[in-house]
């Protein structure tokens, strides 16, 4: 599991604020620039500068565009699919633009494929979304939480004329999320910012219990009033020890779903923060063969994961049992090979290494990039780590 990220959007959120705050967590601009260079886009420059809104030190991410054209959803989708982006960056970028397209389609009464983006389809907005996805991937962010979301008020000018704040796209995207107006007479949460929240955030509320690793501050373009127009990101890590206390065991019996869909559900539950997910073969009434879906979850994520199980499966009920657990102390280290870099997960018992296994996703990406067999990459990573330890 990657680092935890808490989005403190006390003054709203936009795409450029998110990118700036992610970079302020300690990521070099060049890391994002390298991923953006894989897009077939020209006529723009990106920069990162220091600023001090209301005397708070923050970063400002800027995209200067010399030539700009609007694009429809299909054009953006084709561009992202054809680009040689990191697979996870491509997946996240496509996911975010799908959210935007579906919201605009609902507002304008057309299909997503017919949606023609204006501001959102412009070069700077494409850059914001792909840069945010690239930074999240580079920082190895896993679970994401957010504070409640202020939206602002008033009117904002767009290609269709004046529209109310919050913009229709923002209210459509944030259905189901906790929002409030806030002491702002202008737009503080943009459609791009709302999309980033919708795509990444797994739970809303106060800062979760964890250890602070880093804090990033991203400045917006409009500074007025007494509240600094800044987005604060807090990167966290969970304390892990051999006695990790109470978690919840959720389980559900399922006898009328295909294995393909159940496999998808397991993957989705893992993405949403389940600590472990597995399937057991069982027999139900009248010796009916069935599956038992099981997962371990942090108590704070139980409502969201229960909702996901109900919406994604055919079960009519879910068991919830408090359980204790013991886990090894763990960390992930980078292993450099002659043909690339991957990661290995290390488990410690009383300060001694007792297990070390290559991390699947990083090995898969390296295998795909180099054309090597996945088992070869696994073996190389493990052998390289063992030789380094000895």
XYZ file of C-alpha atoms in Angstrom:
390
model
C 0.000 0.000 0.000
C 1.252 3.495 -0.865
C 1.323 6.589 1.360
C -1.856 8.126 2.714
C -2.855 11.581 1.476
C -5.278 13.956 3.168
C -6.609 16.818 1.029
C -7.370 19.839 3.199
C -9.363 21.990 0.777
C -10.414 24.725 3.224
C -10.236 27.258 0.358
C -11.451 24.966 -2.425
C -9.493 23.086 -5.060
C -8.491 23.509 -8.698
C -6.268 21.486 -10.982
C -3.281 23.830 -10.774
C -3.565 24.064 -6.960
C -3.513 20.259 -6.720
C -0.453 19.930 -8.960
C 1.405 22.693 -7.078
C 0.671 21.129 -3.686
C 1.756 17.663 -4.900
C 5.028 19.121 -6.155
C 5.495 20.926 -2.831
C 5.434 17.527 -1.108
C 8.981 17.058 -2.415
C 8.540 16.044 -6.047
C 10.729 17.653 -8.708
C 8.971 19.473 -11.540
C 11.102 17.504 -13.987
C 9.410 14.264 -12.933
C 6.051 15.668 -14.069
C 7.540 17.365 -17.136
C 8.954 14.015 -18.295
C 5.497 12.393 -18.249
C 3.844 15.388 -19.923
C 6.388 15.236 -22.755
C 4.774 11.956 -23.852
C 1.594 13.814 -24.831
C 1.245 15.002 -28.445
C 0.817 18.609 -27.284
C 2.826 21.704 -28.126
C 2.600 25.431 -27.637
C 2.772 25.438 -23.859
C 5.284 25.916 -21.037
C 4.982 24.873 -17.401
C 6.670 26.467 -14.413
C 6.694 26.279 -10.633
C 7.393 29.312 -8.489
C 7.379 30.260 -4.819
C 4.638 32.559 -3.559
C 3.293 33.791 -0.200
C -0.514 34.150 -0.101
C -1.485 35.711 3.246
C 2.162 35.163 4.364
C 1.922 31.381 3.862
C 4.764 29.880 1.818
C 3.284 27.937 -1.104
C 4.013 26.803 -4.660
C 2.263 28.152 -7.762
C 1.999 25.863 -10.795
C 1.500 27.763 -14.051
C 0.776 26.690 -17.605
C 1.506 29.335 -20.252
C -0.127 28.549 -23.584
C 0.868 30.201 -26.845
C -1.636 28.288 -28.981
C -4.859 26.768 -27.742
C -7.698 24.753 -29.233
C -10.809 23.237 -27.709
C -11.291 19.483 -28.093
C -14.155 17.057 -27.760
C -14.106 14.113 -25.381
C -13.341 11.583 -28.112
C -10.270 13.551 -29.234
C -8.946 13.768 -25.681
C -9.623 10.083 -25.081
C -7.825 9.107 -28.318
C -4.870 11.350 -27.412
C -4.453 9.803 -23.969
C -4.859 6.242 -25.229
C -2.223 6.679 -27.961
C 0.326 8.427 -25.701
C 3.122 6.328 -24.181
C 2.176 7.370 -20.659
C 2.847 5.317 -17.556
C -0.041 2.766 -17.469
C -1.395 4.024 -14.136
C -1.106 7.668 -15.210
C -2.996 6.851 -18.413
C -5.704 4.974 -16.494
C -6.181 7.805 -13.981
C -6.197 10.512 -16.669
C -8.785 8.638 -18.741
C -10.856 8.064 -15.608
C -10.870 11.757 -14.745
C -11.853 12.903 -18.220
C -14.642 10.315 -18.232
C -15.996 11.882 -15.041
C -15.919 15.317 -16.678
C -17.505 14.091 -19.918
C -20.337 12.300 -18.132
C -21.067 15.377 -16.007
C -21.135 17.694 -19.033
C -23.291 15.199 -20.954
C -25.831 15.127 -18.136
C -25.950 18.919 -17.986
C -26.332 19.438 -21.738
C -28.559 16.427 -22.442
C -26.269 14.564 -24.831
C -24.023 11.496 -24.847
C -20.470 11.767 -23.441
C -19.033 11.216 -26.936
C -20.880 14.317 -28.127
C -19.494 16.535 -25.380
C -17.304 19.338 -26.696
C -14.986 20.677 -24.016
C -14.044 24.325 -23.997
C -12.121 25.450 -20.916
C -11.792 21.871 -19.675
C -10.608 20.595 -23.046
C -8.018 23.326 -23.408
C -4.321 22.581 -23.209
C -3.871 23.900 -19.682
C -6.652 21.699 -18.294
C -5.286 18.592 -20.010
C -1.909 19.434 -18.499
C -3.424 19.861 -15.012
C -5.151 16.469 -15.082
C -2.243 14.481 -16.509
C 0.259 16.287 -14.251
C -1.863 15.496 -11.180
C -2.065 11.824 -12.209
C 1.689 11.716 -12.828
C 2.501 13.315 -9.464
C 0.143 10.985 -7.560
C 1.829 8.014 -9.238
C 5.370 9.273 -8.604
C 4.606 9.907 -4.937
C 3.111 6.395 -4.650
C -0.103 7.662 -3.086
C -2.456 4.909 -1.948
C -5.416 5.847 0.236
C -6.827 9.384 -0.146
C -9.119 11.281 2.209
C -10.444 14.832 2.074
C -12.008 17.490 4.228
C -15.495 18.722 3.366
C -15.523 20.842 0.209
C -16.313 24.584 -0.001
C -17.818 25.622 -3.340
C -18.095 29.420 -3.207
C -20.895 31.551 -4.623
C -21.646 34.213 -7.226
C -21.297 33.994 -11.001
C -18.487 32.832 -13.270
C -17.958 33.550 -16.949
C -17.526 30.668 -19.407
C -17.983 30.085 -23.149
C -21.737 29.708 -22.605
C -21.983 33.059 -20.769
C -22.449 33.697 -17.054
C -23.298 30.644 -14.946
C -23.933 30.335 -11.206
C -21.311 29.233 -8.710
C -20.978 26.390 -7.972
C -20.882 25.567 -11.664
C -23.389 22.925 -12.856
C -20.538 20.547 -13.679
C -19.187 20.852 -10.123
C -22.527 20.031 -8.476
C -23.026 17.080 -10.828
C -19.544 15.671 -10.203
C -19.756 16.074 -6.422
C -23.106 14.369 -5.907
C -22.812 12.336 -2.725
C -19.821 14.301 -1.406
C -20.073 16.605 1.674
C -19.997 20.254 0.534
C -20.735 23.747 1.862
C -20.733 27.286 0.430
C -18.078 28.857 2.626
C -17.248 32.563 3.070
C -16.384 33.054 -0.609
C -18.180 35.182 -3.200
C -16.350 33.544 -6.113
C -15.654 30.058 -7.458
C -13.209 28.167 -5.218
C -13.804 24.601 -6.440
C -13.483 24.211 -10.204
C -14.726 21.318 -12.369
C -11.157 20.018 -12.681
C -10.646 20.201 -8.918
C -13.978 18.458 -8.305
C -12.989 15.743 -10.776
C -9.705 15.068 -8.971
C -11.612 14.678 -5.688
C -14.228 12.401 -7.257
C -11.581 10.160 -8.830
C -9.172 9.779 -5.916
C -10.945 10.408 -2.591
C -12.085 7.331 -0.681
C -13.432 8.990 2.454
C -14.382 12.486 3.636
C -13.942 13.922 7.100
C -11.250 14.993 9.520
C -7.576 14.091 9.364
C -7.194 10.311 9.934
C -4.900 9.025 12.717
C -1.401 8.587 11.283
C 2.105 10.077 11.289
C 2.753 13.196 9.179
C 5.490 12.693 6.574
C 5.224 15.922 4.564
C 2.962 18.909 3.893
C 2.431 20.515 0.485
C 0.864 23.936 -0.179
C -0.515 24.871 -3.590
C -1.620 28.447 -4.287
C -4.605 29.401 -6.419
C -4.794 32.304 -8.855
C -7.308 34.442 -6.979
C -6.337 35.830 -3.580
C -8.858 37.958 -1.689
C -10.365 38.217 1.766
C -8.893 36.864 4.967
C -8.627 33.189 3.967
C -5.548 32.319 1.875
C -6.479 30.727 -1.443
C -4.316 27.688 -0.777
C -4.791 23.931 -1.011
C -2.999 21.962 1.705
C -1.993 18.322 1.192
C -0.823 16.248 4.154
C 1.118 13.098 3.315
C 0.828 10.490 6.049
C 2.057 7.048 6.963
C 0.329 4.525 9.174
C 2.188 3.233 12.189
C 2.648 -0.530 11.809
C 3.835 -2.834 14.532
C 3.468 -6.487 15.375
C 0.334 -5.723 17.403
C -1.828 -3.688 15.044
C -5.017 -3.728 17.103
C -8.604 -3.979 15.901
C -9.851 -4.055 12.333
C -13.157 -5.241 10.853
C -13.717 -8.511 8.992
C -16.468 -8.129 6.392
C -17.860 -11.173 4.599
C -20.709 -11.911 2.195
C -22.009 -15.109 0.579
C -22.544 -14.909 -3.190
C -24.037 -17.678 -5.337
C -25.258 -15.905 -8.475
C -22.342 -13.921 -9.950
C -19.711 -14.784 -12.550
C -16.086 -15.239 -11.428
C -14.993 -12.393 -13.727
C -17.206 -9.880 -11.917
C -16.150 -11.146 -8.487
C -12.488 -10.750 -9.487
C -13.218 -7.155 -10.547
C -14.973 -6.461 -7.219
C -11.966 -7.798 -5.273
C -9.653 -5.473 -7.220
C -11.934 -2.474 -6.644
C -12.197 -3.129 -2.904
C -8.403 -3.224 -2.705
C -8.190 0.121 -4.519
C -10.672 1.629 -2.049
C -8.528 0.802 0.968
C -9.280 -2.795 2.054
C -6.257 -4.193 3.892
C -6.779 -7.657 2.383
C -9.381 -9.237 0.100
C -9.917 -12.927 -0.608
C -12.481 -15.475 -1.845
C -13.467 -18.733 -0.160
C -15.358 -21.596 -1.853
C -18.401 -22.614 0.206
C -21.608 -24.650 -0.036
C -24.911 -22.998 0.820
C -28.427 -24.393 1.321
C -29.253 -27.478 -0.734
C -25.504 -27.984 -1.344
C -25.385 -24.990 -3.686
C -21.748 -24.083 -4.521
C -20.999 -20.413 -3.842
C -18.310 -17.874 -3.024
C -17.618 -16.135 0.270
C -16.171 -12.671 -0.272
C -13.976 -11.673 2.687
C -12.033 -8.505 3.430
C -10.198 -6.833 6.294
C -10.890 -3.122 6.599
C -9.898 -0.204 8.843
C -12.924 0.753 10.937
C -13.079 4.212 9.340
C -13.504 2.749 5.852
C -16.249 0.263 6.728
C -19.252 2.362 5.530
C -17.687 3.060 2.138
C -16.582 -0.535 1.543
C -19.980 -1.876 2.630
C -21.577 0.486 0.099
C -19.212 -0.778 -2.618
C -20.040 -4.425 -1.884
C -23.787 -3.739 -2.035
C -23.514 -1.736 -5.273
C -21.104 -4.097 -7.058
C -22.401 -7.532 -5.985
C -25.759 -9.349 -5.656
C -25.445 -10.091 -1.933
C -28.336 -9.167 0.359
C -26.295 -9.015 3.555
C -22.786 -8.460 4.903
C -21.314 -9.728 8.174
C -19.166 -7.314 10.193
C -16.937 -8.743 12.935
C -14.264 -6.882 14.975
C -11.003 -8.853 14.860
C -7.500 -8.353 16.201
C -4.386 -8.946 14.128
C -0.600 -9.106 14.366
C 1.492 -7.893 11.456
C 5.172 -7.516 10.729
C 6.769 -4.109 10.554
C 7.224 -3.407 6.880
C 8.679 -1.038 4.341
C 9.143 -0.843 0.580
C 12.604 -0.355 -0.919
C 13.723 0.487 -4.444
C 15.866 -2.086 -6.275
C 17.908 -0.855 -9.236
C 18.585 -3.366 -12.022
C 20.600 -2.915 -15.197
C 17.375 -2.509 -17.193
C 15.261 -0.466 -14.782
C 13.947 -0.043 -11.255
C 11.364 -2.002 -9.252
C 10.325 -2.265 -5.610
C 10.470 -4.968 -2.961
C 8.331 -5.315 0.189
C 10.314 -6.167 3.325
C 8.900 -7.576 6.571
C 10.705 -7.241 9.922
C 10.297 -9.236 13.127
C 12.017 -7.660 16.141
C 14.235 -5.656 13.814
C 15.306 -8.615 11.659
C 14.297 -9.180 8.027
C 12.094 -12.281 7.844
C 10.533 -11.822 4.405
C 11.255 -9.879 1.209
C 9.039 -10.167 -1.855
C 9.056 -8.144 -5.113
C 6.185 -5.683 -5.453
C 3.874 -6.855 -8.240
C 2.835 -3.599 -9.941
C 6.373 -2.202 -10.279
C 7.664 -5.558 -11.600
C 4.773 -5.747 -14.072
C 5.498 -2.260 -15.403
C 9.191 -3.110 -15.786
C 8.367 -6.370 -17.581
C 5.985 -4.574 -19.959
C 8.474 -1.793 -20.634
C 11.423 -4.114 -21.354
C 9.675 -7.127 -22.878
C 11.143 -9.454 -20.246
C 9.158 -12.262 -18.642
C 7.547 -11.222 -15.363
C 9.077 -14.227 -13.562
C 12.529 -13.088 -14.767
C 11.988 -9.602 -13.325
C 10.777 -11.126 -10.038
C 13.886 -13.299 -9.795
C 16.243 -10.431 -10.660
C 14.686 -8.124 -8.069
C 14.883 -10.724 -5.324
C 18.433 -11.816 -6.201
C 19.643 -8.212 -6.397
C 18.136 -7.435 -2.977
C 19.607 -10.571 -1.385
C 23.072 -9.849 -2.801
C 22.843 -6.267 -1.498
C 21.926 -7.465 2.005
C 24.686 -10.096 2.049
